[in-house]
Amino acid sequence: MNNREYQQIDPQALATPPPEHMPKRARRRWEVFPGKNRFCCDGRVMVARQGGVLPLTLALILITSGLFFVFDCPFLVEHLTSCIPAIGGVLFVFVIISLLQTSFTDPGILPRATPEEAADIEKQIDNPTGSSSSYRPPPRTKEVVINQQVVKLKYCFTCKIFRPPRTSHCSLCDNCVERFDHHCPWVGNCVGKRNYRFFYTFIVSLSFLTAFIFGCVTTHLALRSQGGNGLVFALQASPFSFTFSTALELVVCFFSVWSILGLSGFHTYLVAANLTTNEDIKGSWSGKSGNEDVGNPYSYNSIVKNCCSVLCGPMPPSLIDRRGFVPSDDSVQTSPVEIELPAAKNNRNMVGRAVTSGRPPPPPPPPVVTLQQPDISIQSHSTA
């Protein structure tokens, strides 16, 4: 009889695709963001890389308010009214919430041009009329008409875009910010189209809080000195903690209230005129730049309409989509995997084939199993 020999295929001999062919983890946009910003909480919170004096701002507010609630409120509640801590608490909450919203909100950053968009803009600049002339105009500007007034759009060499009206490039954050007002180191962020209302609420509520604490501390000292011994004796008879806290509150509030009140008044004027700090400093619409007949094309010629437009308009969406996924142009490519099975003993290949002993079998080609894997493409999904 013919003897047949078989060789069992080892399942472990079937190779798996190498790790480099496996799909990579999709990255979010904030991980590759080109600006000088820092992100926290998986891109939900963004601040400027140069945080400025934001920690100092928080410390001054928290320490001054804490000393007021601990040392002054109990005495004033006992001798005046219990509404004082309630009013102070409401103002304190407004200040903290508006400060955090100003610091951690996207101010209106414009996304940079992609390489294809930048190349197309460069072609338009090099050859604006489509002719074959090699002439290149020196100024990189465009002109648009807003309310029957010509406004120039400047080209940003960093972002590779023509800046929209009222947009400026912040050198500290390295971003083009829509309706750029200024970069405020006290809040550690730019102030622009999306967070200006929070900034205005912050400085107005902070001015009220500072004036309120200063008035309450002064009233506290006046009530303690009513015994006829004078203010100095009242301070000497008080504990050291009270004297120290009172002196600290008075110094901080006295030197802060004037600057904060002045800043609030200045921005109230800007809101009523629908101007930005950047435009007011440059004198874009006030005749300081040499154009005497130029008016503000963004003004509604009404204080109420300007205030509603700046502070009460709908919140524009963020254009950078920092939590969205980076689109992957390269699909995961896999090549056929060739697996050569081991040979049988005595150099006879017996994979699923019967070989008759005594008669030399024809030399078959080495068996090759080809595994073709389907292409795996990573689709980008944008999440808010």
Coordinates of C-alpha atoms in Angstrom, one line a residue:
M1 CA 0.0 0.0 0.0
N2 CA 1.0 3.5 -0.5
N3 CA 2.2 5.3 2.6
R4 CA 1.1 8.8 2.9
E5 CA 2.6 11.4 5.2
Y6 CA 1.0 14.7 6.2
Q7 CA 2.3 17.8 7.9
Q8 CA 0.0 19.8 10.1
I9 CA 0.0 23.6 9.6
D10 CA 1.1 25.5 12.7
P11 CA -1.5 28.3 13.3
Q12 CA 1.3 30.4 14.9
A13 CA 3.1 30.4 11.6
L14 CA 0.5 32.7 10.2
A15 CA 2.1 36.1 10.7
T16 CA 0.1 39.2 11.8
P17 CA 0.5 42.6 10.2
P18 CA 3.5 44.5 11.6
P19 CA 2.7 47.3 14.0
E20 CA 3.5 50.1 11.6
H21 CA 0.5 49.0 9.4
M22 CA -1.9 49.3 12.3
P23 CA -4.1 52.5 12.4
K24 CA -2.6 55.3 14.4
R25 CA -4.4 57.2 17.1
A26 CA -6.2 60.2 15.6
R27 CA -4.9 63.5 17.0
R28 CA -7.0 66.4 17.9
R29 CA -6.4 69.9 16.5
W30 CA -5.2 71.4 19.7
E31 CA -2.3 69.0 19.8
V32 CA -0.9 70.4 16.5
F33 CA -2.1 74.0 17.0
P34 CA 0.6 76.4 15.6
G35 CA -0.1 79.3 17.9
K36 CA 1.6 80.1 21.2
N37 CA -1.2 78.8 23.4
R38 CA -1.5 76.2 26.1
F39 CA -4.5 73.8 26.3
C40 CA -5.9 71.9 29.2
C41 CA -8.8 69.4 29.8
D42 CA -8.3 67.8 26.3
G43 CA -8.5 71.2 24.6
R44 CA -11.6 72.5 26.4
V45 CA -9.5 75.2 28.1
M46 CA -7.0 77.4 26.3
V47 CA -4.8 80.2 27.6
A48 CA -1.9 82.1 26.3
R49 CA 1.5 80.5 26.7
Q50 CA 2.7 83.6 28.4
G51 CA 0.1 83.6 31.2
G52 CA 1.1 87.1 32.3
V53 CA 0.0 88.0 35.8
L54 CA -3.2 86.0 35.8
P55 CA -2.2 84.2 39.0
L56 CA -1.5 87.5 40.6
T57 CA -4.9 88.8 39.6
L58 CA -6.6 85.8 41.1
A59 CA -4.5 86.0 44.3
L60 CA -5.3 89.7 44.8
I61 CA -9.1 89.2 44.3
L62 CA -9.2 86.1 46.5
I63 CA -7.1 87.5 49.3
T64 CA -8.8 90.9 49.5
S65 CA -12.3 89.4 49.3
G66 CA -11.4 86.7 51.8
L67 CA -10.1 89.2 54.4
F68 CA -13.3 91.3 53.9
F69 CA -15.6 88.4 54.5
V70 CA -13.7 87.2 57.5
F71 CA -12.9 90.4 59.4
D72 CA -15.3 93.1 58.2
C73 CA -18.6 91.4 57.4
P74 CA -19.3 90.1 60.9
F75 CA -18.9 93.5 62.5
L76 CA -20.9 95.3 59.8
V77 CA -23.7 92.7 60.0
E78 CA -23.9 93.2 63.7
H79 CA -23.9 97.0 63.6
L80 CA -25.5 97.8 60.2
T81 CA -27.3 95.2 58.0
S82 CA -27.1 91.6 56.9
C83 CA -27.3 92.7 53.2
I84 CA -23.6 93.6 53.1
P85 CA -22.2 90.0 52.8
A86 CA -24.9 89.2 50.2
I87 CA -24.0 92.1 48.0
G88 CA -20.3 91.4 48.3
G89 CA -20.9 87.7 47.5
V90 CA -22.9 88.5 44.4
L91 CA -20.2 90.9 43.1
F92 CA -17.4 88.4 44.0
V93 CA -19.1 85.6 42.0
F94 CA -19.6 87.9 39.0
V95 CA -15.9 88.9 39.1
I96 CA -14.5 85.3 39.3
I97 CA -16.8 83.9 36.6
S98 CA -16.2 86.7 34.1
L99 CA -12.4 86.6 34.7
L100 CA -12.3 82.8 34.1
Q101 CA -14.5 83.2 31.0
T102 CA -12.2 85.9 29.6
S103 CA -9.1 83.9 30.3
F104 CA -10.2 80.5 29.0
T105 CA -12.3 81.5 26.0
D106 CA -11.1 81.5 22.4
P107 CA -10.9 85.3 21.7
G108 CA -11.7 84.8 18.0
I109 CA -8.6 83.2 16.5
L110 CA -8.7 82.7 12.8
P111 CA -7.2 79.4 11.4
R112 CA -4.1 79.7 9.3
A113 CA -4.2 78.9 5.6
T114 CA -3.4 75.4 4.5
P115 CA -0.5 75.0 2.1
E116 CA -2.8 74.7 -0.9
E117 CA -4.6 77.9 0.1
A118 CA -1.4 79.8 0.8
A119 CA 0.0 78.7 -2.6
D120 CA -3.2 79.9 -4.3
I121 CA -3.0 83.3 -2.5
E122 CA 0.7 83.6 -3.5
K123 CA -0.3 83.0 -7.1
Q124 CA -3.0 85.7 -7.0
I125 CA -0.5 88.1 -5.4
D126 CA 2.3 87.3 -8.0
N127 CA -0.1 87.5 -11.0
P128 CA -3.3 89.3 -10.0
T129 CA -4.6 89.8 -13.5
G130 CA -3.7 86.4 -14.9
S131 CA -1.2 87.7 -17.4
S132 CA 2.3 86.4 -18.0
S133 CA 3.9 89.5 -16.7
S134 CA 6.4 89.0 -13.9
Y135 CA 5.4 92.3 -12.2
R136 CA 4.7 91.9 -8.5
P137 CA 2.9 94.7 -6.7
P138 CA 4.8 95.8 -3.6
P139 CA 1.9 96.3 -1.2
R140 CA 0.0 93.2 -0.1
T141 CA -3.3 94.7 0.5
K142 CA -6.9 94.4 -0.7
E143 CA -9.7 96.9 -0.5
V144 CA -13.3 96.3 0.5
V145 CA -16.2 98.7 0.8
I146 CA -18.0 98.8 4.2
N147 CA -20.9 101.3 4.5
Q148 CA -19.7 103.2 1.5
Q149 CA -16.2 103.5 3.0
V150 CA -13.0 101.8 1.7
V151 CA -11.3 99.6 4.2
K152 CA -7.9 98.0 3.5
L153 CA -7.2 94.3 4.3
K154 CA -3.6 93.6 5.1
Y155 CA -1.8 90.3 4.3
C156 CA -0.5 88.3 7.3
F157 CA 2.8 86.7 6.5
T158 CA 2.5 84.3 9.4
C159 CA -1.0 83.0 8.9
K160 CA -0.8 83.4 5.1
I161 CA -4.2 85.1 4.8
F162 CA -5.7 88.5 4.1
R163 CA -6.9 89.7 7.5
P164 CA -10.7 90.4 7.7
P165 CA -11.8 93.8 8.8
R166 CA -10.8 94.7 12.4
T167 CA -8.5 91.7 12.6
S168 CA -5.0 92.0 13.9
H169 CA -2.1 89.6 14.5
C170 CA -1.1 89.3 18.2
S171 CA 2.7 89.0 18.5
L172 CA 2.4 87.3 22.0
C173 CA -0.1 84.6 21.1
D174 CA 1.1 84.4 17.4
N175 CA -2.5 84.3 16.1
C176 CA -4.7 86.5 14.0
V177 CA -7.6 87.5 16.3
E178 CA -10.9 88.7 14.9
R179 CA -12.0 92.2 16.2
F180 CA -8.8 92.4 18.1
D181 CA -9.0 94.8 21.0
H182 CA -5.7 94.2 22.9
H183 CA -3.7 91.5 24.7
C184 CA -4.3 91.8 28.4
P185 CA -1.6 90.3 30.7
W186 CA -3.9 90.6 33.7
V187 CA -6.3 88.0 32.3
G188 CA -3.5 86.1 30.4
N189 CA -5.3 86.1 27.1
C190 CA -6.1 88.2 24.0
V191 CA -9.4 90.2 24.1
G192 CA -11.3 89.9 20.9
K193 CA -14.6 89.2 19.3
R194 CA -15.6 86.2 21.3
N195 CA -14.5 87.2 24.8
Y196 CA -14.8 91.0 24.9
R197 CA -18.2 90.9 26.6
F198 CA -16.7 88.8 29.4
F199 CA -13.8 91.2 29.7
Y200 CA -16.1 94.2 29.9
T201 CA -18.3 92.4 32.6
F202 CA -15.1 91.6 34.5
I203 CA -13.7 95.1 34.7
V204 CA -17.1 96.7 35.5
S205 CA -18.0 94.2 38.3
L206 CA -14.4 94.4 39.6
S207 CA -14.7 98.2 39.9
F208 CA -18.0 97.8 41.8
L209 CA -16.5 95.2 44.1
T210 CA -13.3 97.2 44.8
A211 CA -15.3 100.4 45.6
F212 CA -17.7 98.4 47.8
I213 CA -15.0 96.8 49.8
F214 CA -13.2 100.1 50.2
G215 CA -16.3 101.8 51.4
C216 CA -17.2 99.0 53.8
V217 CA -13.7 98.9 55.3
T218 CA -13.7 102.7 55.8
T219 CA -17.2 102.4 57.5
H220 CA -15.8 99.7 59.7
L221 CA -13.0 101.9 60.9
A222 CA -15.3 104.9 61.4
L223 CA -17.6 102.8 63.6
R224 CA -14.8 101.5 65.7
S225 CA -13.5 105.0 66.3
Q226 CA -16.8 106.4 67.5
G227 CA -15.9 105.9 71.2
G228 CA -14.0 109.2 71.2
N229 CA -10.6 107.7 71.4
G230 CA -9.8 108.1 67.7
L231 CA -8.9 105.8 64.9
V232 CA -5.3 105.2 66.1
F233 CA -6.4 104.0 69.5
A234 CA -9.1 101.8 68.0
L235 CA -6.5 100.1 65.8
Q236 CA -4.1 99.7 68.7
A237 CA -6.8 98.1 70.8
S238 CA -7.7 95.7 68.0
P239 CA -5.9 92.4 67.4
F240 CA -2.9 92.4 65.1
S241 CA -4.7 90.2 62.5
F242 CA -7.5 92.8 62.2
T243 CA -5.1 95.7 61.9
F244 CA -3.0 93.9 59.2
S245 CA -6.1 92.8 57.2
T246 CA -7.5 96.3 57.3
A247 CA -4.3 97.9 56.2
L248 CA -3.9 95.4 53.4
E249 CA -7.5 95.9 52.2
L250 CA -7.2 99.7 52.2
V251 CA -3.9 99.7 50.3
V252 CA -5.1 97.3 47.6
C253 CA -8.4 98.9 47.1
F254 CA -7.2 102.5 47.2
F255 CA -4.6 101.9 44.5
S256 CA -6.8 99.6 42.4
V257 CA -10.1 101.4 42.4
W258 CA -8.9 104.5 40.5
S259 CA -7.2 102.5 37.7
I260 CA -10.1 100.0 37.4
L261 CA -12.7 102.7 37.4
G262 CA -10.7 104.6 34.7
L263 CA -10.4 101.4 32.6
S264 CA -14.1 100.7 33.0
G265 CA -15.0 104.3 31.9
F266 CA -12.6 104.0 28.9
H267 CA -14.1 100.7 27.7
T268 CA -17.6 102.1 28.2
Y269 CA -16.7 104.9 25.8
L270 CA -15.4 102.3 23.3
V271 CA -18.6 100.2 23.6
A272 CA -20.8 103.2 23.1
A273 CA -18.8 104.2 20.0
N274 CA -18.3 100.6 18.7
L275 CA -14.5 101.0 18.7
T276 CA -11.7 98.8 19.8
T277 CA -8.6 99.7 21.8
N278 CA -6.4 98.9 18.8
E279 CA -8.5 101.3 16.6
D280 CA -8.6 104.0 19.2
I281 CA -4.8 103.9 19.8
K282 CA -4.0 104.0 16.0
G283 CA -6.7 106.6 15.4
S284 CA -8.1 104.7 12.5
W285 CA -11.5 106.5 12.5
S286 CA -10.7 109.6 14.6
G287 CA -8.5 111.5 12.2
K288 CA -5.3 110.7 14.0
S289 CA -4.0 108.7 11.0
G290 CA -4.3 111.7 8.7
N291 CA -7.7 111.0 7.3
E292 CA -9.9 113.9 8.5
D293 CA -13.0 112.9 6.7
V294 CA -13.0 109.2 7.7
G295 CA -15.7 108.0 10.1
N296 CA -16.2 104.8 11.8
P297 CA -17.9 102.4 9.3
Y298 CA -18.9 100.0 12.0
S299 CA -20.9 102.4 14.1
Y300 CA -24.7 102.3 14.1
N301 CA -24.8 106.0 15.0
S302 CA -26.7 105.1 18.1
I303 CA -25.3 104.4 21.6
V304 CA -28.0 101.9 22.4
K305 CA -27.5 100.0 19.1
N306 CA -23.7 100.0 19.5
C307 CA -23.9 98.6 23.0
C308 CA -26.4 95.9 22.0
S309 CA -24.2 95.0 19.0
V310 CA -21.0 94.6 21.1
L311 CA -22.4 93.2 24.3
C312 CA -25.7 91.5 23.5
G313 CA -25.1 90.0 20.1
P314 CA -25.1 86.2 19.5
M315 CA -21.9 84.5 20.4
P316 CA -20.0 83.6 17.3
P317 CA -18.7 80.0 17.0
S318 CA -15.0 79.2 17.4
L319 CA -13.3 78.8 14.0
I320 CA -10.3 76.7 15.1
D321 CA -12.3 73.7 16.3
R322 CA -9.6 72.8 18.8
R323 CA -11.3 69.5 19.9
G324 CA -11.8 68.3 16.4
F325 CA -9.7 65.5 14.9
V326 CA -6.9 66.2 12.4
P327 CA -7.9 64.9 9.0
S328 CA -5.6 62.1 7.9
D329 CA -4.8 62.2 4.1
D330 CA -2.9 58.9 4.3
S331 CA -5.0 55.9 4.6
V332 CA -3.4 52.9 6.2
Q333 CA -1.8 51.0 3.4
T334 CA -1.1 47.3 3.7
S335 CA 0.8 45.1 1.4
P336 CA 0.3 41.4 0.8
V337 CA 1.9 39.3 3.5
E338 CA 3.7 36.2 2.1
I339 CA 4.0 33.3 4.5
E340 CA 6.2 30.4 3.7
L341 CA 5.3 27.2 5.5
P342 CA 8.0 24.9 6.9
A343 CA 9.0 21.9 4.9
A344 CA 8.4 18.3 5.9
K345 CA 11.1 15.9 7.0
N346 CA 13.5 14.5 4.3
N347 CA 12.9 17.7 2.3
R348 CA 9.5 16.5 1.2
N349 CA 6.7 19.1 1.1
M350 CA 3.6 17.5 2.4
V351 CA 1.1 20.4 3.1
G352 CA -2.4 19.1 2.4
R353 CA -0.9 16.9 -0.4
A354 CA -0.5 13.0 -0.5
V355 CA 2.9 11.8 -1.7
T356 CA 3.4 8.2 -2.7
S357 CA 6.5 6.6 -1.3
G358 CA 8.8 4.7 -3.7
R359 CA 8.1 7.2 -6.5
P360 CA 9.8 10.6 -6.4
P361 CA 7.2 13.3 -6.4
P362 CA 7.6 16.2 -8.8
P363 CA 9.2 19.1 -7.1
P364 CA 6.3 21.4 -6.4
P365 CA 6.8 25.1 -6.0
P366 CA 7.1 26.3 -2.4
P367 CA 3.6 26.9 -1.1
V368 CA 2.9 30.5 -0.5
V369 CA -0.2 31.7 1.3
T370 CA -1.1 35.3 0.4
L371 CA -3.3 37.2 2.9
Q372 CA -4.8 40.3 1.4
Q373 CA -6.0 42.7 4.0
P374 CA -8.6 45.4 3.1
D375 CA -7.5 49.0 3.3
I376 CA -8.3 50.7 6.5
S377 CA -9.0 54.4 6.3
I378 CA -9.3 56.7 9.3
Q379 CA -12.2 59.0 9.0
S380 CA -12.1 62.3 10.9
H381 CA -15.1 63.2 13.1
S382 CA -15.3 66.6 14.5
T383 CA -16.6 66.9 18.0
A384 CA -17.5 70.0 19.7

